[in-house]
CSV table of N, CA and C in Angstrom, one decimal:
chain,number,residue,atom,x,y,z
X,1,UNK,N,-27.9,-36.9,-19.1
X,1,UNK,CA,-28.6,-35.8,-19.7
X,1,UNK,C,-29.3,-34.9,-18.8
X,2,UNK,N,-29.8,-35.4,-17.5
X,2,UNK,CA,-30.4,-34.5,-16.7
X,2,UNK,C,-29.4,-33.6,-16.0
X,3,UNK,N,-28.2,-34.2,-15.9
X,3,UNK,CA,-27.2,-33.3,-15.3
X,3,UNK,C,-27.0,-32.1,-16.3
X,4,UNK,N,-27.0,-32.3,-17.6
X,4,UNK,CA,-26.7,-31.3,-18.6
X,4,UNK,C,-27.7,-30.2,-18.5
X,5,UNK,N,-29.0,-30.6,-18.3
X,5,UNK,CA,-30.1,-29.6,-18.2
X,5,UNK,C,-30.2,-28.9,-16.9
X,6,UNK,N,-29.6,-29.5,-15.9
X,6,UNK,CA,-29.6,-28.9,-14.5
X,6,UNK,C,-28.4,-27.9,-14.4
X,7,UNK,N,-27.5,-28.0,-15.2
X,7,UNK,CA,-26.3,-27.2,-15.2
X,7,UNK,C,-26.6,-25.7,-15.2
X,8,UNK,N,-27.2,-25.2,-16.2
X,8,UNK,CA,-27.7,-23.8,-16.2
X,8,UNK,C,-28.2,-23.4,-15.0
X,9,UNK,N,-29.2,-24.1,-14.4
X,9,UNK,CA,-29.9,-23.6,-13.1
X,9,UNK,C,-29.0,-23.6,-12.1
X,10,UNK,N,-28.0,-24.5,-12.0
X,10,UNK,CA,-27.0,-24.6,-10.8
X,10,UNK,C,-26.1,-23.3,-11.0
X,11,UNK,N,-25.8,-23.0,-12.3
X,11,UNK,CA,-24.8,-21.9,-12.5
X,11,UNK,C,-25.7,-20.4,-12.1
X,12,UNK,N,-27.0,-20.3,-12.6
X,12,UNK,CA,-27.8,-19.2,-12.3
X,12,UNK,C,-28.0,-19.0,-10.8
X,13,UNK,N,-28.3,-20.1,-10.1
X,13,UNK,CA,-28.4,-20.2,-8.7
X,13,UNK,C,-27.1,-19.6,-8.0
X,14,UNK,N,-25.9,-20.1,-8.4
X,14,UNK,CA,-24.6,-19.9,-7.9
X,14,UNK,C,-24.3,-18.4,-8.1
X,15,UNK,N,-24.6,-17.9,-9.4
X,15,UNK,CA,-24.3,-16.4,-9.6
X,15,UNK,C,-25.2,-15.5,-9.1
X,16,UNK,N,-26.5,-16.0,-8.7
X,16,UNK,CA,-27.4,-15.1,-8.0
X,16,UNK,C,-26.9,-15.0,-6.5
X,17,UNK,N,-26.5,-16.2,-6.0
X,17,UNK,CA,-25.9,-16.1,-4.6
X,17,UNK,C,-24.6,-15.5,-4.3
X,18,UNK,N,-23.8,-15.5,-5.5
X,18,UNK,CA,-22.3,-14.9,-5.4
X,18,UNK,C,-22.4,-13.6,-4.8
X,19,UNK,N,-23.1,-12.4,-5.2
X,19,UNK,CA,-23.0,-11.1,-4.5
X,19,UNK,C,-23.4,-11.3,-3.1
X,20,UNK,N,-24.4,-12.0,-2.8
X,20,UNK,CA,-24.7,-12.1,-1.5
X,20,UNK,C,-23.6,-12.8,-0.5
X,21,UNK,N,-23.0,-13.8,-1.1
X,21,UNK,CA,-21.9,-14.4,-0.4
X,21,UNK,C,-20.7,-13.3,-0.2
X,22,UNK,N,-20.4,-12.7,-1.3
X,22,UNK,CA,-19.3,-11.6,-1.2
X,22,UNK,C,-19.6,-10.6,0.0
X,23,UNK,N,-20.8,-10.2,-0.1
X,23,UNK,CA,-21.2,-9.1,0.9
X,23,UNK,C,-21.0,-9.8,2.4
X,24,UNK,N,-21.4,-10.9,2.5
X,24,UNK,CA,-21.4,-11.6,4.0
X,24,UNK,C,-19.9,-11.7,4.2
X,25,UNK,N,-19.0,-12.2,3.3
X,25,UNK,CA,-17.7,-12.3,3.3
X,25,UNK,C,-17.0,-11.1,3.8
X,26,UNK,N,-17.3,-10.0,3.1
X,26,UNK,CA,-16.7,-8.8,3.2
X,26,UNK,C,-17.0,-8.2,4.6
X,27,UNK,N,-18.4,-8.2,4.9
X,27,UNK,CA,-18.8,-7.8,6.1
X,27,UNK,C,-18.2,-8.5,7.4
X,28,UNK,N,-18.2,-9.9,7.3
X,28,UNK,CA,-17.5,-10.6,8.3
X,28,UNK,C,-16.0,-10.3,8.5
X,29,UNK,N,-15.3,-10.2,7.3
X,29,UNK,CA,-13.9,-9.7,7.4
X,29,UNK,C,-13.8,-8.3,8.1
X,30,UNK,N,-14.6,-7.3,7.8
X,30,UNK,CA,-14.7,-6.0,8.4
X,30,UNK,C,-14.9,-6.2,10.0
X,31,UNK,N,-15.8,-7.2,10.3
X,31,UNK,CA,-16.1,-7.3,11.8
X,31,UNK,C,-14.8,-7.8,12.3
X,32,UNK,N,-14.2,-8.8,11.8
X,32,UNK,CA,-12.9,-9.5,12.3
X,32,UNK,C,-11.9,-8.5,12.4
X,33,UNK,N,-11.6,-7.6,11.4
X,33,UNK,CA,-10.6,-6.7,11.5
X,33,UNK,C,-10.8,-5.6,12.5
X,34,UNK,N,-12.2,-5.2,12.8
X,34,UNK,CA,-12.5,-4.3,13.7
X,34,UNK,C,-12.3,-5.0,15.1
X,35,UNK,N,-12.6,-6.3,15.3
X,35,UNK,CA,-12.4,-6.8,16.6
X,35,UNK,C,-10.9,-6.9,16.9
X,36,UNK,N,-10.0,-7.3,15.7
X,36,UNK,CA,-8.6,-7.5,15.9
X,36,UNK,C,-8.1,-6.1,16.3
X,37,UNK,N,-8.4,-5.0,15.6
X,37,UNK,CA,-8.0,-3.7,16.0
X,37,UNK,C,-8.3,-3.3,17.3
X,38,UNK,N,-9.4,-3.3,17.7
X,38,UNK,CA,-9.9,-3.1,19.1
X,38,UNK,C,-9.2,-4.0,20.2
X,39,UNK,N,-8.8,-5.3,19.7
X,39,UNK,CA,-8.0,-6.0,20.6
X,39,UNK,C,-6.6,-5.5,20.7
X,40,UNK,N,-6.0,-5.1,19.6
X,40,UNK,CA,-4.7,-4.5,19.5
X,40,UNK,C,-4.6,-3.3,20.5
X,41,UNK,N,-5.8,-2.4,20.3
X,41,UNK,CA,-5.8,-1.2,21.2
X,41,UNK,C,-5.8,-1.6,22.7
X,42,UNK,N,-6.6,-2.6,23.1
X,42,UNK,CA,-6.7,-3.0,24.4
X,42,UNK,C,-5.3,-3.6,24.9
X,43,UNK,N,-4.7,-4.3,24.0
X,43,UNK,CA,-3.3,-4.8,24.3
X,43,UNK,C,-2.4,-3.7,24.7
X,44,UNK,N,-2.5,-2.7,23.8
X,44,UNK,CA,-1.6,-1.5,23.9
X,44,UNK,C,-1.8,-0.8,25.3
X,45,UNK,N,-3.1,-0.8,25.6
X,45,UNK,CA,-3.5,0.0,26.9
X,45,UNK,C,-3.0,-0.9,28.1
X,46,UNK,N,-3.2,-2.2,28.0
X,46,UNK,CA,-2.6,-3.1,28.9
X,46,UNK,C,-1.3,-3.0,29.1
X,47,UNK,N,-0.3,-3.0,28.0
X,47,UNK,CA,1.0,-2.9,28.0
X,47,UNK,C,1.5,-1.5,28.6
X,48,UNK,N,0.6,-0.5,28.5
X,48,UNK,CA,1.0,0.8,29.1
X,48,UNK,C,0.9,0.8,30.6
X,49,UNK,N,0.0,-0.1,31.1
X,49,UNK,CA,-0.3,-0.2,32.5
X,49,UNK,C,0.8,-1.0,33.0
């Protein structure tokens, strides 16, 4: 019974944190892609040398 009553609170907590987690995930993916792109550019420059 206590699990059943705690379920809505867990769902509410999860759904309130979901947008924040998505924002963090998207921003971290953007940072990773930026780092990879800059790394590729550095590799191209090194290959030109």
